[in-house]
Short mmCIF file of C-alpha atoms in Angstrom, two decimals:
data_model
loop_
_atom_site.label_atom_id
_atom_site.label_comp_id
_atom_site.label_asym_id
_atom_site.label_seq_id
_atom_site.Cartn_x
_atom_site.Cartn_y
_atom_site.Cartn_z
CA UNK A 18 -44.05 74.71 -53.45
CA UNK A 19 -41.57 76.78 -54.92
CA UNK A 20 -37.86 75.45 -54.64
CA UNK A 21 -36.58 78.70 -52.74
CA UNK A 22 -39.73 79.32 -50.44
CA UNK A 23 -39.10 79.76 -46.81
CA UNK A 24 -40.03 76.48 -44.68
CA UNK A 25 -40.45 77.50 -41.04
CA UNK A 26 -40.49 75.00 -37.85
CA UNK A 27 -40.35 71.81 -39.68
CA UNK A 28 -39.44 68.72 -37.87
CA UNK A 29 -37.00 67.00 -38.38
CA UNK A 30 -33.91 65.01 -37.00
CA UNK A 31 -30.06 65.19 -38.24
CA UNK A 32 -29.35 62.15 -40.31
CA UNK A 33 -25.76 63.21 -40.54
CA UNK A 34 -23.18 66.22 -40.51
CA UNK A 35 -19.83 66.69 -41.99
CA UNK A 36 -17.55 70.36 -42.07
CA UNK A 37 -17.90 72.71 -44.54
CA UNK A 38 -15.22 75.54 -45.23
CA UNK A 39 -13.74 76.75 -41.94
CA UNK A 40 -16.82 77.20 -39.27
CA UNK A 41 -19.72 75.74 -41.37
CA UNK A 42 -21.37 72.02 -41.53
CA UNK A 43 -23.52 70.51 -43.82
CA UNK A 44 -26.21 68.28 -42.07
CA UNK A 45 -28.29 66.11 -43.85
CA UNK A 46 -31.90 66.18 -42.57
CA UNK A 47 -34.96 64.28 -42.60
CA UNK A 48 -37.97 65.99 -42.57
CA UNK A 49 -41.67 65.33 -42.13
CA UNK A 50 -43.10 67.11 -44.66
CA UNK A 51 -40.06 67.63 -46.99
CA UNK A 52 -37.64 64.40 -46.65
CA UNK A 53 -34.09 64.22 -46.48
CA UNK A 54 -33.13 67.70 -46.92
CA UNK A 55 -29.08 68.94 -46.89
CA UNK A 56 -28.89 72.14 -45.19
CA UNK A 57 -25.62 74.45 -44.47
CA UNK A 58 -25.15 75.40 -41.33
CA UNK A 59 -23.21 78.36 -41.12
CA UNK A 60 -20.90 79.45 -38.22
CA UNK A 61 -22.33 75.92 -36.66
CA UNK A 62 -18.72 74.96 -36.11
CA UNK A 63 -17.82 78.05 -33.89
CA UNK A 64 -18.05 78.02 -30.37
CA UNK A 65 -20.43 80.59 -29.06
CA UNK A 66 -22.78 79.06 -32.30
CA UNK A 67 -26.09 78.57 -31.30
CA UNK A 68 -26.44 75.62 -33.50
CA UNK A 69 -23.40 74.28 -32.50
CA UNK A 70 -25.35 71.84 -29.95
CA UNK A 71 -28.12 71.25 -31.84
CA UNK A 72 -26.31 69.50 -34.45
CA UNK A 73 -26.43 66.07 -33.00
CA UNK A 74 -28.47 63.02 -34.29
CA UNK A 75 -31.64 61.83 -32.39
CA UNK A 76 -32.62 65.38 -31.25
CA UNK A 77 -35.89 66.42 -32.16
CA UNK A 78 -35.81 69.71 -33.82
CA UNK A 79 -37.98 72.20 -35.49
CA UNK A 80 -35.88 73.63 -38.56
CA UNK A 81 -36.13 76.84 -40.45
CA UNK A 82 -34.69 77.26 -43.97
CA UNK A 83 -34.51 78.35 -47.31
CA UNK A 84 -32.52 78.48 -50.65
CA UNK A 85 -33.04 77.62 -54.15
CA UNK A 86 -30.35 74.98 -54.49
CA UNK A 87 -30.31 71.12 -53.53
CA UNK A 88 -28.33 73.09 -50.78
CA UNK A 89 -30.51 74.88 -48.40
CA UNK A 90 -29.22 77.17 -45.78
CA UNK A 91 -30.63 76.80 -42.00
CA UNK A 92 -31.53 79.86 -39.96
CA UNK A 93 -32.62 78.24 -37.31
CA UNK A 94 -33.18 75.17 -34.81
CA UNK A 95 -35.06 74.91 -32.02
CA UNK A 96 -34.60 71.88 -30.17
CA UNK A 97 -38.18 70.30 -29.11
CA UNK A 98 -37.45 68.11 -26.88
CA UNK A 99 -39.90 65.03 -25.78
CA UNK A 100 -37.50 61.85 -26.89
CA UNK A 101 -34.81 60.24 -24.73
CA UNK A 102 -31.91 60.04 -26.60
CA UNK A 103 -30.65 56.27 -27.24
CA UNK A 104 -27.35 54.68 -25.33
CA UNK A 105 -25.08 52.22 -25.90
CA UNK A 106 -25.90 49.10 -28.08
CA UNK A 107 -29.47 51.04 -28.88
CA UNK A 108 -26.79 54.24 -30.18
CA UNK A 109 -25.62 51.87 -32.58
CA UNK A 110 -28.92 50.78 -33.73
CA UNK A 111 -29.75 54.76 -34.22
CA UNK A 112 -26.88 55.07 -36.03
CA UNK A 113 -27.80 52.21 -38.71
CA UNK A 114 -31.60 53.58 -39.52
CA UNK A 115 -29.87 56.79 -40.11
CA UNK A 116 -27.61 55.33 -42.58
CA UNK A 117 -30.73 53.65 -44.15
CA UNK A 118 -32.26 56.81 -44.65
CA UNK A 119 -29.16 58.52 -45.79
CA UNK A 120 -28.58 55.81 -48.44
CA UNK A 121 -32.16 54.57 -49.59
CA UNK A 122 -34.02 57.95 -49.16
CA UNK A 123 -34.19 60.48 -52.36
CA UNK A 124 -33.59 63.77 -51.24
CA UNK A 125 -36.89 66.12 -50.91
CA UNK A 126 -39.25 63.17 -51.30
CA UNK A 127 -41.95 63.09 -48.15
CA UNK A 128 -42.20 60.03 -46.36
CA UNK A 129 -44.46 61.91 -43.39
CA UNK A 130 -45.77 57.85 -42.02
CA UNK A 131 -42.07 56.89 -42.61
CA UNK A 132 -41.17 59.65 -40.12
CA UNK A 133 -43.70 58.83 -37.71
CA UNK A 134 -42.36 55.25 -37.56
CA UNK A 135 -38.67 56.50 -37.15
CA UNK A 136 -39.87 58.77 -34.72
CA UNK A 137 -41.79 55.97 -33.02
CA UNK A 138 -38.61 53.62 -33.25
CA UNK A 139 -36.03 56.14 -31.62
CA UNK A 140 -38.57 55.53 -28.65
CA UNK A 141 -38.26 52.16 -28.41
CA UNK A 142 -34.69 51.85 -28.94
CA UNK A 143 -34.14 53.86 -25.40
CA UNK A 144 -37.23 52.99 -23.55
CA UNK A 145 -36.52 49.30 -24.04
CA UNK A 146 -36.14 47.74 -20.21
CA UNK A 147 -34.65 44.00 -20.60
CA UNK A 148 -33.22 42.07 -17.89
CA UNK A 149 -30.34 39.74 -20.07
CA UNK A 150 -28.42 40.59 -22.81
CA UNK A 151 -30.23 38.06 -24.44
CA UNK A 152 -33.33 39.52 -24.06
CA UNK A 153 -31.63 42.96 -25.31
CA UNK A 154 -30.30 41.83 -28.05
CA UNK A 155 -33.57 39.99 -29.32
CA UNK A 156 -35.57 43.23 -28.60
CA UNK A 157 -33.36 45.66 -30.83
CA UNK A 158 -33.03 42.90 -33.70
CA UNK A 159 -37.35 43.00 -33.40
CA UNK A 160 -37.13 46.83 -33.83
CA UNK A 161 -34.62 47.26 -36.66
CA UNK A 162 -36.55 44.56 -38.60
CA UNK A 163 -39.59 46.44 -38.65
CA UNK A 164 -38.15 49.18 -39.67
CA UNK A 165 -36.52 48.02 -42.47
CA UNK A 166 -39.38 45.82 -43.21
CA UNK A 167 -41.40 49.30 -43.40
CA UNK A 168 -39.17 51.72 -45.29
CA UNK A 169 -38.59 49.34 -48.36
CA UNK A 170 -42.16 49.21 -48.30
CA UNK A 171 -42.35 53.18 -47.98
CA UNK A 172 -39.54 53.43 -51.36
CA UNK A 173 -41.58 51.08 -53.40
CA UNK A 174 -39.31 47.81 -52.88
CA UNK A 175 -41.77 46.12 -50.30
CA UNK A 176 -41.66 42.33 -50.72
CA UNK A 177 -45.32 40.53 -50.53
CA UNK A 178 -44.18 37.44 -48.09
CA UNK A 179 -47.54 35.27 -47.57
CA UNK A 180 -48.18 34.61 -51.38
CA UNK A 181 -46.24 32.43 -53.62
CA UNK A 182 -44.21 34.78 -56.25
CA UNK A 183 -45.76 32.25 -59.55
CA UNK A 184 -48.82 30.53 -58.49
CA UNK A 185 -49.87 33.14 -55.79
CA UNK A 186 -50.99 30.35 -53.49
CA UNK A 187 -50.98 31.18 -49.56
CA UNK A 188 -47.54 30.12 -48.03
CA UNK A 189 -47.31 26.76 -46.82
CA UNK A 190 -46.12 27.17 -43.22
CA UNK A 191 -44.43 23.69 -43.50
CA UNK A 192 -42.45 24.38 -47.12
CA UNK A 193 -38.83 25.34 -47.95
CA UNK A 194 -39.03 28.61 -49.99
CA UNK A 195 -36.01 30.65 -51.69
CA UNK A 196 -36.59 34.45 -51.52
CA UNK A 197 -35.60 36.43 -54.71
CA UNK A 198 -35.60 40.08 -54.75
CA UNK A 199 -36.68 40.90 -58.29
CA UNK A 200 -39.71 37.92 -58.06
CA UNK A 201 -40.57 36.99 -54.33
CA UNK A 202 -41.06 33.25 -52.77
CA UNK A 203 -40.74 30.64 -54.93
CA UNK A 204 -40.17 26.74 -53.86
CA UNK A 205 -37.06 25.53 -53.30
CA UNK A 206 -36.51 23.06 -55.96
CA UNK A 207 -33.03 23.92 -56.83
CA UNK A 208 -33.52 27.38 -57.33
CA UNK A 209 -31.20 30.20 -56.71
CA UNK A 210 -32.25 32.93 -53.40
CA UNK A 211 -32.12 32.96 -50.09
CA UNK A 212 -33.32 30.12 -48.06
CA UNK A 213 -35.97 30.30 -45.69
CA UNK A 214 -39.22 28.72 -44.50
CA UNK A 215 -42.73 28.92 -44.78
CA UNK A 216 -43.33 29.99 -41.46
CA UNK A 217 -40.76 32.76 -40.86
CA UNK A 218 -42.18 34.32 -44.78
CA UNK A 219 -45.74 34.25 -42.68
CA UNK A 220 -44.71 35.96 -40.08
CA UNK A 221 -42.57 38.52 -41.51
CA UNK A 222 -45.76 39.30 -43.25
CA UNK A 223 -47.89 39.16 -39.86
CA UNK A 224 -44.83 41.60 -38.32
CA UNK A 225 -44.52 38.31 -36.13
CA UNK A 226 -40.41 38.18 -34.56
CA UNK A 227 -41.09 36.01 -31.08
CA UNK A 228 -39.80 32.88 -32.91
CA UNK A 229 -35.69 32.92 -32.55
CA UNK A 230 -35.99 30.49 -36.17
CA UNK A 231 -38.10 33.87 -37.57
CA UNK A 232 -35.80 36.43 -36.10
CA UNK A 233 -32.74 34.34 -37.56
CA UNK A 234 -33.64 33.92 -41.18
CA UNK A 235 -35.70 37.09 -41.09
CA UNK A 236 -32.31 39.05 -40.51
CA UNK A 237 -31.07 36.86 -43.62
CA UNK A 238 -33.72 37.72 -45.64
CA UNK A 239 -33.92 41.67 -45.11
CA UNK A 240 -29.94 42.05 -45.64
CA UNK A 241 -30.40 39.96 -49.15
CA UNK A 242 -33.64 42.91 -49.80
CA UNK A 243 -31.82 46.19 -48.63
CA UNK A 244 -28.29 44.61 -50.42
CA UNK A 245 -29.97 44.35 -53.46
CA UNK A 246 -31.61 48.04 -53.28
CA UNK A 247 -28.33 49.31 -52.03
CA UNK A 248 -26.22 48.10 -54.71
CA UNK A 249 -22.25 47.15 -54.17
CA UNK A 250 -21.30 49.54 -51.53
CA UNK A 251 -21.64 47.81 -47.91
CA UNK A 252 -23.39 49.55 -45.25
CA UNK A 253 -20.95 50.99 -42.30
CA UNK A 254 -22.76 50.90 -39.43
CA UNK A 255 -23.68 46.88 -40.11
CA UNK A 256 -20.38 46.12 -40.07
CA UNK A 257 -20.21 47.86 -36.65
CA UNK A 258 -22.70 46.35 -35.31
CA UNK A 259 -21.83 42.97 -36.21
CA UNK A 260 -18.52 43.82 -34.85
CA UNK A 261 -19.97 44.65 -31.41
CA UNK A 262 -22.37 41.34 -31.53
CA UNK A 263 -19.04 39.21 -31.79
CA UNK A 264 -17.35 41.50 -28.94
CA UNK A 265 -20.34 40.76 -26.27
CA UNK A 266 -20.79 36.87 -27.19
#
């Protein structure tokens, strides 16, 4: 594909906008087929724009652009309707895949499976039906972990979690491991990483969060992973979230 052909009705969701000269925005994008794209927006910012709604995370849109820049210029969005946008606590948890993407994602690289599974996520963020807060809480932390869990794996920093990072034996369920980003589990016989056990390594590797011990050390372990992809700067939205956690206790 040339870099100033013409995509037309591509799907895609708004990651993030921010103004641009007096009536414009710049929205960063990701894309099925094309990634996280930044397209300008003109005249988005005016009232009687047509855009001007559409600009919103969590809508499902078909976008139309072109340019030969990094920049791209949208002419036009259809909204596409078919998701329930997320509330509340499951808003927040929107808000902190988005800044995943935004951070980890190169622009213009396809992740179409990634997509699906955002796509698929945003579902059960507001579809989820709990009776306690408890049981709310434990349901989103399931969700983001997956995710996260997924798009390291989709960037090329998944983790293998049921082998042993030296002798590549099976996982004892019953051992103490320390997890170390650049080399995997390894015992813990002094070592530096992060703590955690056999059994929550197996079933992060099974996709297996019903055990609260799992769920605990498996938040532990993927903030020590996306930290170390990330680099220094902290992540916003976690810091939001965690203030909201200590709000509702």
């Amino acid at each position: 594909m040339s870099h100033d052909a013409r995509i037309n009705n591509e799907p895609g969701f708004i990651l993030h906008t921010y103004p641009f000269k007096e009536t414009s925005v710049v929205a960063e994008v990701f894309t099925r087929d094309h990634g996280r794209v930044a397209l300008i927006a003109r005249g988005a910012r005016r009232p009687a724009s047509m855009l001007r709604g559409l600009m919103q995370p969590f809508t499902p849109l078909l976008l139309s652009w072109f340019g030969k820049s990094e920049l791209k210029t949208l002419h036009a969005a259809e909204w596409q309707g078919g998701l329930l946008a997320p509330q509340g606590r499951a808003l927040m948890c929107g808000f902190y895949l988005n800044e995943l993407l935004l951070r980890l994602l190169a622009r213009g690289d396809a992740h179409e499976l990634l997509y699906d599974r955002y796509v698929d996520t945003l579902g059960q963020l507001a579809g989820g039906t709990c009776s306690t807060d408890y049981e709310r809480a434990t349901y989103f932390e399931q969700i983001l972990r997956r995710f996260e869990k997924n798009l390291l794996s989709e960037i090329g920093y998944g983790a293998t979690f049921d082998l042993e990072a030296e002798s590549k034996a099976p996982i004892d369920p019953a051992g103490r491991y320390v997890f170390q980003p650049e080399r995997g589990a390894l015992r813990a016989v002094g070592q530096p990483g992060c703590p955690v056990s056999g059994q929550t390594l197996i079933d992060l590797a099974a996709d297996r969060f019903e055990r609260p011990a799992t769920l605990a050390e498996a938040k532990t372990l993927m903030r020590t992973l996306i930290n170390h992809t990330l680099g220094a700067k902290p992540l916003y939205t976690r810091q939001l979230l965690r203030e909201l956690t200590e709000l509702t206790q």
